Amino acid sequence: MSAGVVLAVASLTASASPDRAYVDVRVQTRATLEPPTVAAVLPVEPVTVDLEPSLNSKFDAHIEDAAARHGVSRELVRAIIQVESGFDRLAVSAAGARGLMQLMPATARRFGVINRFDARQNIFGGTRYLRALLDYYRGDISLTAAAYNAGASSVARYHGIPPYKQTQDYVRKVNTILGAALKQAEAREAPDAGNGG
């Protein structure tokens, strides 16, 4: 692994909080990064995930605001929340991640979250983190989800989704939820399309 890649990954995972510092480092080192050479998601049986719209509704305003402000798909934010915490605002992981988007202390500090159990702060911080990862991985949802779960250093180490069962399942679940959300959106629009002609 080249020194440029190591430095770029270190800048992404560092706990320094200013966005400006992150953007400057990313721009300066982007030319040294190479796209991953491993397939994003390994072909395995599909994962079924139940969508839980009743749990989505009480956080919708925060999700909509954060998604619009940071230019992230609201469906992606919802998918991450569903897989991370099942929409449990008070969720705590064994590793110390907390809240809806399961923010670790360093990530929370980096993205300005003071109270990880505060739904709005947690969603805004997690969405800012997703935006940074989407920029870093050039919009690749699978790599973004893998880095959100396992860390950017693990994605860099394996030049793609790490061979951890938990991370691979996580990526499949996020993609399954996104696919289901897209189908629901298409189904809602289908009757309107039929009345137009």
mmCIF file with all atom_site columns, C-alpha atoms in Angstrom:
data_model
loop_
_atom_site.group_PDB
_atom_site.id
_atom_site.type_symbol
_atom_site.label_atom_id
_atom_site.label_alt_id
_atom_site.label_comp_id
_atom_site.label_asym_id
_atom_site.label_entity_id
_atom_site.label_seq_id
_atom_site.pdbx_PDB_ins_code
_atom_site.Cartn_x
_atom_site.Cartn_y
_atom_site.Cartn_z
_atom_site.occupancy
_atom_site.B_iso_or_equiv
_atom_site.pdbx_formal_charge
_atom_site.auth_seq_id
_atom_site.auth_comp_id
_atom_site.auth_asym_id
_atom_site.auth_atom_id
_atom_site.pdbx_PDB_model_num
ATOM 1   C CA . MET A 1 1   ? 0.000   0.000   0.000   1.00 0.00 ? 1   MET A CA 1
ATOM 2   C CA . SER A 1 2   ? 1.455   3.361   -0.968  1.00 0.00 ? 2   SER A CA 1
ATOM 3   C CA . ALA A 1 3   ? 2.142   6.104   1.572   1.00 0.00 ? 3   ALA A CA 1
ATOM 4   C CA . GLY A 1 4   ? -0.379  8.341   -0.216  1.00 0.00 ? 4   GLY A CA 1
ATOM 5   C CA . VAL A 1 5   ? -3.187  5.875   0.402   1.00 0.00 ? 5   VAL A CA 1
ATOM 6   C CA . VAL A 1 6   ? -2.217  5.460   4.044   1.00 0.00 ? 6   VAL A CA 1
ATOM 7   C CA . LEU A 1 7   ? -2.157  9.242   4.574   1.00 0.00 ? 7   LEU A CA 1
ATOM 8   C CA . ALA A 1 8   ? -5.512  9.728   2.821   1.00 0.00 ? 8   ALA A CA 1
ATOM 9   C CA . VAL A 1 9   ? -7.192  7.032   4.877   1.00 0.00 ? 9   VAL A CA 1
ATOM 10  C CA . ALA A 1 10  ? -5.700  8.420   8.069   1.00 0.00 ? 10  ALA A CA 1
ATOM 11  C CA . SER A 1 11  ? -7.165  11.814  7.250   1.00 0.00 ? 11  SER A CA 1
ATOM 12  C CA . LEU A 1 12  ? -10.621 10.318  6.754   1.00 0.00 ? 12  LEU A CA 1
ATOM 13  C CA . THR A 1 13  ? -10.621 8.436   10.029  1.00 0.00 ? 13  THR A CA 1
ATOM 14  C CA . ALA A 1 14  ? -8.902  11.066  12.159  1.00 0.00 ? 14  ALA A CA 1
ATOM 15  C CA . SER A 1 15  ? -11.010 12.658  14.846  1.00 0.00 ? 15  SER A CA 1
ATOM 16  C CA . ALA A 1 16  ? -10.134 16.229  13.882  1.00 0.00 ? 16  ALA A CA 1
ATOM 17  C CA . SER A 1 17  ? -13.474 17.944  13.615  1.00 0.00 ? 17  SER A CA 1
ATOM 18  C CA . PRO A 1 18  ? -13.275 20.858  11.150  1.00 0.00 ? 18  PRO A CA 1
ATOM 19  C CA . ASP A 1 19  ? -14.912 20.026  7.825   1.00 0.00 ? 19  ASP A CA 1
ATOM 20  C CA . ARG A 1 20  ? -12.518 22.384  6.083   1.00 0.00 ? 20  ARG A CA 1
ATOM 21  C CA . ALA A 1 21  ? -9.512  20.359  7.284   1.00 0.00 ? 21  ALA A CA 1
ATOM 22  C CA . TYR A 1 22  ? -11.107 17.155  6.002   1.00 0.00 ? 22  TYR A CA 1
ATOM 23  C CA . VAL A 1 23  ? -11.925 18.634  2.595   1.00 0.00 ? 23  VAL A CA 1
ATOM 24  C CA . ASP A 1 24  ? -8.456  20.131  2.152   1.00 0.00 ? 24  ASP A CA 1
ATOM 25  C CA . VAL A 1 25  ? -6.695  16.856  3.011   1.00 0.00 ? 25  VAL A CA 1
ATOM 26  C CA . ARG A 1 26  ? -9.037  14.847  0.795   1.00 0.00 ? 26  ARG A CA 1
ATOM 27  C CA . VAL A 1 27  ? -8.499  17.144  -2.169  1.00 0.00 ? 27  VAL A CA 1
ATOM 28  C CA . GLN A 1 28  ? -4.723  17.182  -1.737  1.00 0.00 ? 28  GLN A CA 1
ATOM 29  C CA . THR A 1 29  ? -4.447  13.388  -1.552  1.00 0.00 ? 29  THR A CA 1
ATOM 30  C CA . ARG A 1 30  ? -7.222  12.325  -3.948  1.00 0.00 ? 30  ARG A CA 1
ATOM 31  C CA . ALA A 1 31  ? -4.830  11.995  -6.885  1.00 0.00 ? 31  ALA A CA 1
ATOM 32  C CA . THR A 1 32  ? -2.908  9.302   -5.011  1.00 0.00 ? 32  THR A CA 1
ATOM 33  C CA . LEU A 1 33  ? -5.969  7.137   -4.338  1.00 0.00 ? 33  LEU A CA 1
ATOM 34  C CA . GLU A 1 34  ? -6.879  4.234   -6.541  1.00 0.00 ? 34  GLU A CA 1
ATOM 35  C CA . PRO A 1 35  ? -10.412 2.870   -6.818  1.00 0.00 ? 35  PRO A CA 1
ATOM 36  C CA . PRO A 1 36  ? -10.964 -0.483  -5.088  1.00 0.00 ? 36  PRO A CA 1
ATOM 37  C CA . THR A 1 37  ? -10.242 -3.520  -7.228  1.00 0.00 ? 37  THR A CA 1
ATOM 38  C CA . VAL A 1 38  ? -12.585 -5.919  -5.431  1.00 0.00 ? 38  VAL A CA 1
ATOM 39  C CA . ALA A 1 39  ? -16.260 -6.412  -6.255  1.00 0.00 ? 39  ALA A CA 1
ATOM 40  C CA . ALA A 1 40  ? -18.372 -4.194  -4.015  1.00 0.00 ? 40  ALA A CA 1
ATOM 41  C CA . VAL A 1 41  ? -20.727 -6.912  -2.785  1.00 0.00 ? 41  VAL A CA 1
ATOM 42  C CA . LEU A 1 42  ? -19.932 -10.593 -2.887  1.00 0.00 ? 42  LEU A CA 1
ATOM 43  C CA . PRO A 1 43  ? -22.677 -12.660 -4.559  1.00 0.00 ? 43  PRO A CA 1
ATOM 44  C CA . VAL A 1 44  ? -24.556 -14.445 -1.803  1.00 0.00 ? 44  VAL A CA 1
ATOM 45  C CA . GLU A 1 45  ? -28.191 -15.229 -1.127  1.00 0.00 ? 45  GLU A CA 1
ATOM 46  C CA . PRO A 1 46  ? -30.294 -12.086 -0.686  1.00 0.00 ? 46  PRO A CA 1
ATOM 47  C CA . VAL A 1 47  ? -30.940 -10.757 2.786   1.00 0.00 ? 47  VAL A CA 1
ATOM 48  C CA . THR A 1 48  ? -34.551 -10.012 3.733   1.00 0.00 ? 48  THR A CA 1
ATOM 49  C CA . VAL A 1 49  ? -35.113 -6.916  5.790   1.00 0.00 ? 49  VAL A CA 1
ATOM 50  C CA . ASP A 1 50  ? -38.543 -5.785  6.950   1.00 0.00 ? 50  ASP A CA 1
ATOM 51  C CA . LEU A 1 51  ? -39.178 -2.096  6.409   1.00 0.00 ? 51  LEU A CA 1
ATOM 52  C CA . GLU A 1 52  ? -40.704 -0.508  9.468   1.00 0.00 ? 52  GLU A CA 1
ATOM 53  C CA . PRO A 1 53  ? -42.529 2.640   8.358   1.00 0.00 ? 53  PRO A CA 1
ATOM 54  C CA . SER A 1 54  ? -44.141 3.183   11.769  1.00 0.00 ? 54  SER A CA 1
ATOM 55  C CA . LEU A 1 55  ? -40.679 3.639   13.269  1.00 0.00 ? 55  LEU A CA 1
ATOM 56  C CA . ASN A 1 56  ? -39.573 5.981   10.482  1.00 0.00 ? 56  ASN A CA 1
ATOM 57  C CA . SER A 1 57  ? -42.316 8.550   10.957  1.00 0.00 ? 57  SER A CA 1
ATOM 58  C CA . LYS A 1 58  ? -41.269 10.124  14.248  1.00 0.00 ? 58  LYS A CA 1
ATOM 59  C CA . PHE A 1 59  ? -37.792 10.927  12.881  1.00 0.00 ? 59  PHE A CA 1
ATOM 60  C CA . ASP A 1 60  ? -38.883 11.927  9.359   1.00 0.00 ? 60  ASP A CA 1
ATOM 61  C CA . ALA A 1 61  ? -38.473 15.683  9.845   1.00 0.00 ? 61  ALA A CA 1
ATOM 62  C CA . HIS A 1 62  ? -34.871 15.273  11.076  1.00 0.00 ? 62  HIS A CA 1
ATOM 63  C CA . ILE A 1 63  ? -34.048 12.802  8.288   1.00 0.00 ? 63  ILE A CA 1
ATOM 64  C CA . GLU A 1 64  ? -35.535 15.096  5.620   1.00 0.00 ? 64  GLU A CA 1
ATOM 65  C CA . ASP A 1 65  ? -33.700 18.159  6.977   1.00 0.00 ? 65  ASP A CA 1
ATOM 66  C CA . ALA A 1 66  ? -30.333 16.394  7.319   1.00 0.00 ? 66  ALA A CA 1
ATOM 67  C CA . ALA A 1 67  ? -30.595 14.714  3.899   1.00 0.00 ? 67  ALA A CA 1
ATOM 68  C CA . ALA A 1 68  ? -31.470 17.995  2.181   1.00 0.00 ? 68  ALA A CA 1
ATOM 69  C CA . ARG A 1 69  ? -28.794 19.981  4.012   1.00 0.00 ? 69  ARG A CA 1
ATOM 70  C CA . HIS A 1 70  ? -25.974 17.524  3.268   1.00 0.00 ? 70  HIS A CA 1
ATOM 71  C CA . GLY A 1 71  ? -27.092 16.259  -0.149  1.00 0.00 ? 71  GLY A CA 1
ATOM 72  C CA . VAL A 1 72  ? -27.582 12.644  0.909   1.00 0.00 ? 72  VAL A CA 1
ATOM 73  C CA . SER A 1 73  ? -30.498 10.472  -0.160  1.00 0.00 ? 73  SER A CA 1
ATOM 74  C CA . ARG A 1 74  ? -33.079 10.312  2.629   1.00 0.00 ? 74  ARG A CA 1
ATOM 75  C CA . GLU A 1 75  ? -33.552 6.630   1.748   1.00 0.00 ? 75  GLU A CA 1
ATOM 76  C CA . LEU A 1 76  ? -29.863 6.008   2.447   1.00 0.00 ? 76  LEU A CA 1
ATOM 77  C CA . VAL A 1 77  ? -30.093 7.807   5.800   1.00 0.00 ? 77  VAL A CA 1
ATOM 78  C CA . ARG A 1 78  ? -33.162 5.711   6.694   1.00 0.00 ? 78  ARG A CA 1
ATOM 79  C CA . ALA A 1 79  ? -31.440 2.498   5.585   1.00 0.00 ? 79  ALA A CA 1
ATOM 80  C CA . ILE A 1 80  ? -28.384 3.213   7.739   1.00 0.00 ? 80  ILE A CA 1
ATOM 81  C CA . ILE A 1 81  ? -30.575 4.035   10.748  1.00 0.00 ? 81  ILE A CA 1
ATOM 82  C CA . GLN A 1 82  ? -32.634 0.888   10.290  1.00 0.00 ? 82  GLN A CA 1
ATOM 83  C CA . VAL A 1 83  ? -29.599 -1.380  10.049  1.00 0.00 ? 83  VAL A CA 1
ATOM 84  C CA . GLU A 1 84  ? -27.619 0.431   12.761  1.00 0.00 ? 84  GLU A CA 1
ATOM 85  C CA . SER A 1 85  ? -30.253 0.778   15.477  1.00 0.00 ? 85  SER A CA 1
ATOM 86  C CA . GLY A 1 86  ? -33.650 -0.325  14.221  1.00 0.00 ? 86  GLY A CA 1
ATOM 87  C CA . PHE A 1 87  ? -34.755 3.289   14.850  1.00 0.00 ? 87  PHE A CA 1
ATOM 88  C CA . ASP A 1 88  ? -33.952 2.994   18.562  1.00 0.00 ? 88  ASP A CA 1
ATOM 89  C CA . ARG A 1 89  ? -32.853 6.467   19.682  1.00 0.00 ? 89  ARG A CA 1
ATOM 90  C CA . LEU A 1 90  ? -31.284 5.034   22.853  1.00 0.00 ? 90  LEU A CA 1
ATOM 91  C CA . ALA A 1 91  ? -29.387 2.141   21.212  1.00 0.00 ? 91  ALA A CA 1
ATOM 92  C CA . VAL A 1 92  ? -25.900 1.405   22.600  1.00 0.00 ? 92  VAL A CA 1
ATOM 93  C CA . SER A 1 93  ? -23.466 -1.055  21.006  1.00 0.00 ? 93  SER A CA 1
ATOM 94  C CA . ALA A 1 94  ? -20.889 -3.185  22.788  1.00 0.00 ? 94  ALA A CA 1
ATOM 95  C CA . ALA A 1 95  ? -18.192 -1.022  21.138  1.00 0.00 ? 95  ALA A CA 1
ATOM 96  C CA . GLY A 1 96  ? -19.677 2.186   22.578  1.00 0.00 ? 96  GLY A CA 1
ATOM 97  C CA . ALA A 1 97  ? -21.571 3.498   19.538  1.00 0.00 ? 97  ALA A CA 1
ATOM 98  C CA . ARG A 1 98  ? -24.746 5.326   20.516  1.00 0.00 ? 98  ARG A CA 1
ATOM 99  C CA . GLY A 1 99  ? -28.018 6.587   19.145  1.00 0.00 ? 99  GLY A CA 1
ATOM 100 C CA . LEU A 1 100 ? -29.949 6.164   15.928  1.00 0.00 ? 100 LEU A CA 1
ATOM 101 C CA . MET A 1 101 ? -26.928 6.207   13.622  1.00 0.00 ? 101 MET A CA 1
ATOM 102 C CA . GLN A 1 102 ? -24.642 4.525   16.188  1.00 0.00 ? 102 GLN A CA 1
ATOM 103 C CA . LEU A 1 103 ? -21.988 7.220   16.366  1.00 0.00 ? 103 LEU A CA 1
ATOM 104 C CA . MET A 1 104 ? -18.715 6.458   18.115  1.00 0.00 ? 104 MET A CA 1
ATOM 105 C CA . PRO A 1 105 ? -17.352 9.215   20.407  1.00 0.00 ? 105 PRO A CA 1
ATOM 106 C CA . ALA A 1 106 ? -14.657 10.378  17.955  1.00 0.00 ? 106 ALA A CA 1
ATOM 107 C CA . THR A 1 107 ? -17.089 10.492  15.027  1.00 0.00 ? 107 THR A CA 1
ATOM 108 C CA . ALA A 1 108 ? -19.612 12.410  17.120  1.00 0.00 ? 108 ALA A CA 1
ATOM 109 C CA . ARG A 1 109 ? -16.971 14.984  18.093  1.00 0.00 ? 109 ARG A CA 1
ATOM 110 C CA . ARG A 1 110 ? -15.741 15.277  14.520  1.00 0.00 ? 110 ARG A CA 1
ATOM 111 C CA . PHE A 1 111 ? -19.223 16.085  13.238  1.00 0.00 ? 111 PHE A CA 1
ATOM 112 C CA . GLY A 1 112 ? -20.343 18.340  16.081  1.00 0.00 ? 112 GLY A CA 1
ATOM 113 C CA . VAL A 1 113 ? -22.618 15.968  17.990  1.00 0.00 ? 113 VAL A CA 1
ATOM 114 C CA . ILE A 1 114 ? -22.692 16.794  21.707  1.00 0.00 ? 114 ILE A CA 1
ATOM 115 C CA . ASN A 1 115 ? -25.489 14.420  22.777  1.00 0.00 ? 115 ASN A CA 1
ATOM 116 C CA . ARG A 1 116 ? -25.488 11.187  20.772  1.00 0.00 ? 116 ARG A CA 1
ATOM 117 C CA . PHE A 1 117 ? -28.912 10.270  22.160  1.00 0.00 ? 117 PHE A CA 1
ATOM 118 C CA . ASP A 1 118 ? -30.465 13.459  20.795  1.00 0.00 ? 118 ASP A CA 1
ATOM 119 C CA . ALA A 1 119 ? -32.230 12.265  17.624  1.00 0.00 ? 119 ALA A CA 1
ATOM 120 C CA . ARG A 1 120 ? -31.660 15.450  15.615  1.00 0.00 ? 120 ARG A CA 1
ATOM 121 C CA . GLN A 1 121 ? -27.985 15.810  16.539  1.00 0.00 ? 121 GLN A CA 1
ATOM 122 C CA . ASN A 1 122 ? -27.332 12.125  15.887  1.00 0.00 ? 122 ASN A CA 1
ATOM 123 C CA . ILE A 1 123 ? -29.049 12.144  12.486  1.00 0.00 ? 123 ILE A CA 1
ATOM 124 C CA . PHE A 1 124 ? -27.305 15.345  11.400  1.00 0.00 ? 124 PHE A CA 1
ATOM 125 C CA . GLY A 1 125 ? -23.891 14.064  12.544  1.00 0.00 ? 125 GLY A CA 1
ATOM 126 C CA . GLY A 1 126 ? -24.388 10.647  10.944  1.00 0.00 ? 126 GLY A CA 1
ATOM 127 C CA . THR A 1 127 ? -25.591 12.212  7.700   1.00 0.00 ? 127 THR A CA 1
ATOM 128 C CA . ARG A 1 128 ? -22.561 14.541  7.570   1.00 0.00 ? 128 ARG A CA 1
ATOM 129 C CA . TYR A 1 129 ? -20.382 11.459  8.025   1.00 0.00 ? 129 TYR A CA 1
ATOM 130 C CA . LEU A 1 130 ? -22.245 9.685   5.205   1.00 0.00 ? 130 LEU A CA 1
ATOM 131 C CA . ARG A 1 131 ? -21.663 12.732  2.977   1.00 0.00 ? 131 ARG A CA 1
ATOM 132 C CA . ALA A 1 132 ? -17.918 12.608  3.701   1.00 0.00 ? 132 ALA A CA 1
ATOM 133 C CA . LEU A 1 133 ? -17.812 8.876   2.908   1.00 0.00 ? 133 LEU A CA 1
ATOM 134 C CA . LEU A 1 134 ? -19.888 9.278   -0.277  1.00 0.00 ? 134 LEU A CA 1
ATOM 135 C CA . ASP A 1 135 ? -17.475 11.972  -1.451  1.00 0.00 ? 135 ASP A CA 1
ATOM 136 C CA . TYR A 1 136 ? -14.482 9.822   -0.590  1.00 0.00 ? 136 TYR A CA 1
ATOM 137 C CA . TYR A 1 137 ? -15.850 6.736   -2.387  1.00 0.00 ? 137 TYR A CA 1
ATOM 138 C CA . ARG A 1 138 ? -17.196 8.742   -5.334  1.00 0.00 ? 138 ARG A CA 1
ATOM 139 C CA . GLY A 1 139 ? -20.828 7.922   -4.604  1.00 0.00 ? 139 GLY A CA 1
ATOM 140 C CA . ASP A 1 140 ? -20.375 4.147   -4.220  1.00 0.00 ? 140 ASP A CA 1
ATOM 141 C CA . ILE A 1 141 ? -23.113 3.146   -1.760  1.00 0.00 ? 141 ILE A CA 1
ATOM 142 C CA . SER A 1 142 ? -21.658 -0.287  -0.975  1.00 0.00 ? 142 SER A CA 1
ATOM 143 C CA . LEU A 1 143 ? -18.202 1.049   -0.107  1.00 0.00 ? 143 LEU A CA 1
ATOM 144 C CA . THR A 1 144 ? -19.755 3.907   1.855   1.00 0.00 ? 144 THR A CA 1
ATOM 145 C CA . ALA A 1 145 ? -21.839 1.452   3.890   1.00 0.00 ? 145 ALA A CA 1
ATOM 146 C CA . ALA A 1 146 ? -18.823 -0.820  4.428   1.00 0.00 ? 146 ALA A CA 1
ATOM 147 C CA . ALA A 1 147 ? -16.726 2.097   5.688   1.00 0.00 ? 147 ALA A CA 1
ATOM 148 C CA . TYR A 1 148 ? -19.563 3.313   7.914   1.00 0.00 ? 148 TYR A CA 1
ATOM 149 C CA . ASN A 1 149 ? -19.685 -0.145  9.491   1.00 0.00 ? 149 ASN A CA 1
ATOM 150 C CA . ALA A 1 150 ? -16.055 -1.309  9.533   1.00 0.00 ? 150 ALA A CA 1
ATOM 151 C CA . GLY A 1 151 ? -14.100 1.923   9.084   1.00 0.00 ? 151 GLY A CA 1
ATOM 152 C CA . ALA A 1 152 ? -12.355 3.426   6.086   1.00 0.00 ? 152 ALA A CA 1
ATOM 153 C CA . SER A 1 153 ? -9.043  1.854   7.122   1.00 0.00 ? 153 SER A CA 1
ATOM 154 C CA . SER A 1 154 ? -10.555 -1.645  6.768   1.00 0.00 ? 154 SER A CA 1
ATOM 155 C CA . VAL A 1 155 ? -11.943 -0.803  3.317   1.00 0.00 ? 155 VAL A CA 1
ATOM 156 C CA . ALA A 1 156 ? -8.503  0.503   2.291   1.00 0.00 ? 156 ALA A CA 1
ATOM 157 C CA . ARG A 1 157 ? -6.743  -2.552  3.715   1.00 0.00 ? 157 ARG A CA 1
ATOM 158 C CA . TYR A 1 158 ? -8.868  -4.945  1.616   1.00 0.00 ? 158 TYR A CA 1
ATOM 159 C CA . HIS A 1 159 ? -9.269  -2.643  -1.417  1.00 0.00 ? 159 HIS A CA 1
ATOM 160 C CA . GLY A 1 160 ? -13.028 -3.064  -1.139  1.00 0.00 ? 160 GLY A CA 1
ATOM 161 C CA . ILE A 1 161 ? -15.572 -4.493  1.264   1.00 0.00 ? 161 ILE A CA 1
ATOM 162 C CA . PRO A 1 162 ? -13.693 -6.292  4.052   1.00 0.00 ? 162 PRO A CA 1
ATOM 163 C CA . PRO A 1 163 ? -14.215 -10.067 4.324   1.00 0.00 ? 163 PRO A CA 1
ATOM 164 C CA . TYR A 1 164 ? -15.995 -9.681  7.656   1.00 0.00 ? 164 TYR A CA 1
ATOM 165 C CA . LYS A 1 165 ? -19.352 -11.447 7.755   1.00 0.00 ? 165 LYS A CA 1
ATOM 166 C CA . GLN A 1 166 ? -20.899 -8.642  9.805   1.00 0.00 ? 166 GLN A CA 1
ATOM 167 C CA . THR A 1 167 ? -19.802 -5.975  7.317   1.00 0.00 ? 167 THR A CA 1
ATOM 168 C CA . GLN A 1 168 ? -20.836 -7.978  4.266   1.00 0.00 ? 168 GLN A CA 1
ATOM 169 C CA . ASP A 1 169 ? -24.267 -8.640  5.827   1.00 0.00 ? 169 ASP A CA 1
ATOM 170 C CA . TYR A 1 170 ? -24.508 -4.953  6.751   1.00 0.00 ? 170 TYR A CA 1
ATOM 171 C CA . VAL A 1 171 ? -23.845 -3.843  3.162   1.00 0.00 ? 171 VAL A CA 1
ATOM 172 C CA . ARG A 1 172 ? -26.389 -6.336  1.814   1.00 0.00 ? 172 ARG A CA 1
ATOM 173 C CA . LYS A 1 173 ? -29.029 -5.128  4.269   1.00 0.00 ? 173 LYS A CA 1
ATOM 174 C CA . VAL A 1 174 ? -28.456 -1.475  3.376   1.00 0.00 ? 174 VAL A CA 1
ATOM 175 C CA . ASN A 1 175 ? -28.696 -2.286  -0.344  1.00 0.00 ? 175 ASN A CA 1
ATOM 176 C CA . THR A 1 176 ? -31.813 -4.417  0.224   1.00 0.00 ? 176 THR A CA 1
ATOM 177 C CA . ILE A 1 177 ? -33.537 -1.594  2.102   1.00 0.00 ? 177 ILE A CA 1
ATOM 178 C CA . LEU A 1 178 ? -32.563 0.916   -0.581  1.00 0.00 ? 178 LEU A CA 1
ATOM 179 C CA . GLY A 1 179 ? -33.892 -1.423  -3.300  1.00 0.00 ? 179 GLY A CA 1
ATOM 180 C CA . ALA A 1 180 ? -37.171 -1.875  -1.426  1.00 0.00 ? 180 ALA A CA 1
ATOM 181 C CA . ALA A 1 181 ? -37.518 1.885   -0.929  1.00 0.00 ? 181 ALA A CA 1
ATOM 182 C CA . LEU A 1 182 ? -36.960 2.455   -4.654  1.00 0.00 ? 182 LEU A CA 1
ATOM 183 C CA . LYS A 1 183 ? -39.629 -0.136  -5.532  1.00 0.00 ? 183 LYS A CA 1
ATOM 184 C CA . GLN A 1 184 ? -42.076 1.513   -3.128  1.00 0.00 ? 184 GLN A CA 1
ATOM 185 C CA . ALA A 1 185 ? -41.409 4.917   -4.686  1.00 0.00 ? 185 ALA A CA 1
ATOM 186 C CA . GLU A 1 186 ? -41.923 3.503   -8.194  1.00 0.00 ? 186 GLU A CA 1
ATOM 187 C CA . ALA A 1 187 ? -45.171 1.821   -7.088  1.00 0.00 ? 187 ALA A CA 1
ATOM 188 C CA . ARG A 1 188 ? -46.467 5.112   -5.691  1.00 0.00 ? 188 ARG A CA 1
ATOM 189 C CA . GLU A 1 189 ? -45.659 6.920   -8.926  1.00 0.00 ? 189 GLU A CA 1
ATOM 190 C CA . ALA A 1 190 ? -47.006 4.202   -11.272 1.00 0.00 ? 190 ALA A CA 1
ATOM 191 C CA . PRO A 1 191 ? -50.734 5.087   -11.017 1.00 0.00 ? 191 PRO A CA 1
ATOM 192 C CA . ASP A 1 192 ? -49.961 8.751   -11.681 1.00 0.00 ? 192 ASP A CA 1
ATOM 193 C CA . ALA A 1 193 ? -47.918 7.838   -14.752 1.00 0.00 ? 193 ALA A CA 1
ATOM 194 C CA . GLY A 1 194 ? -50.833 5.809   -16.132 1.00 0.00 ? 194 GLY A CA 1
ATOM 195 C CA . ASN A 1 195 ? -53.246 8.746   -15.870 1.00 0.00 ? 195 ASN A CA 1
ATOM 196 C CA . GLY A 1 196 ? -51.024 11.085  -17.849 1.00 0.00 ? 196 GLY A CA 1
ATOM 197 C CA . GLY A 1 197 ? -51.766 9.741   -21.313 1.00 0.00 ? 197 GLY A CA 1
#
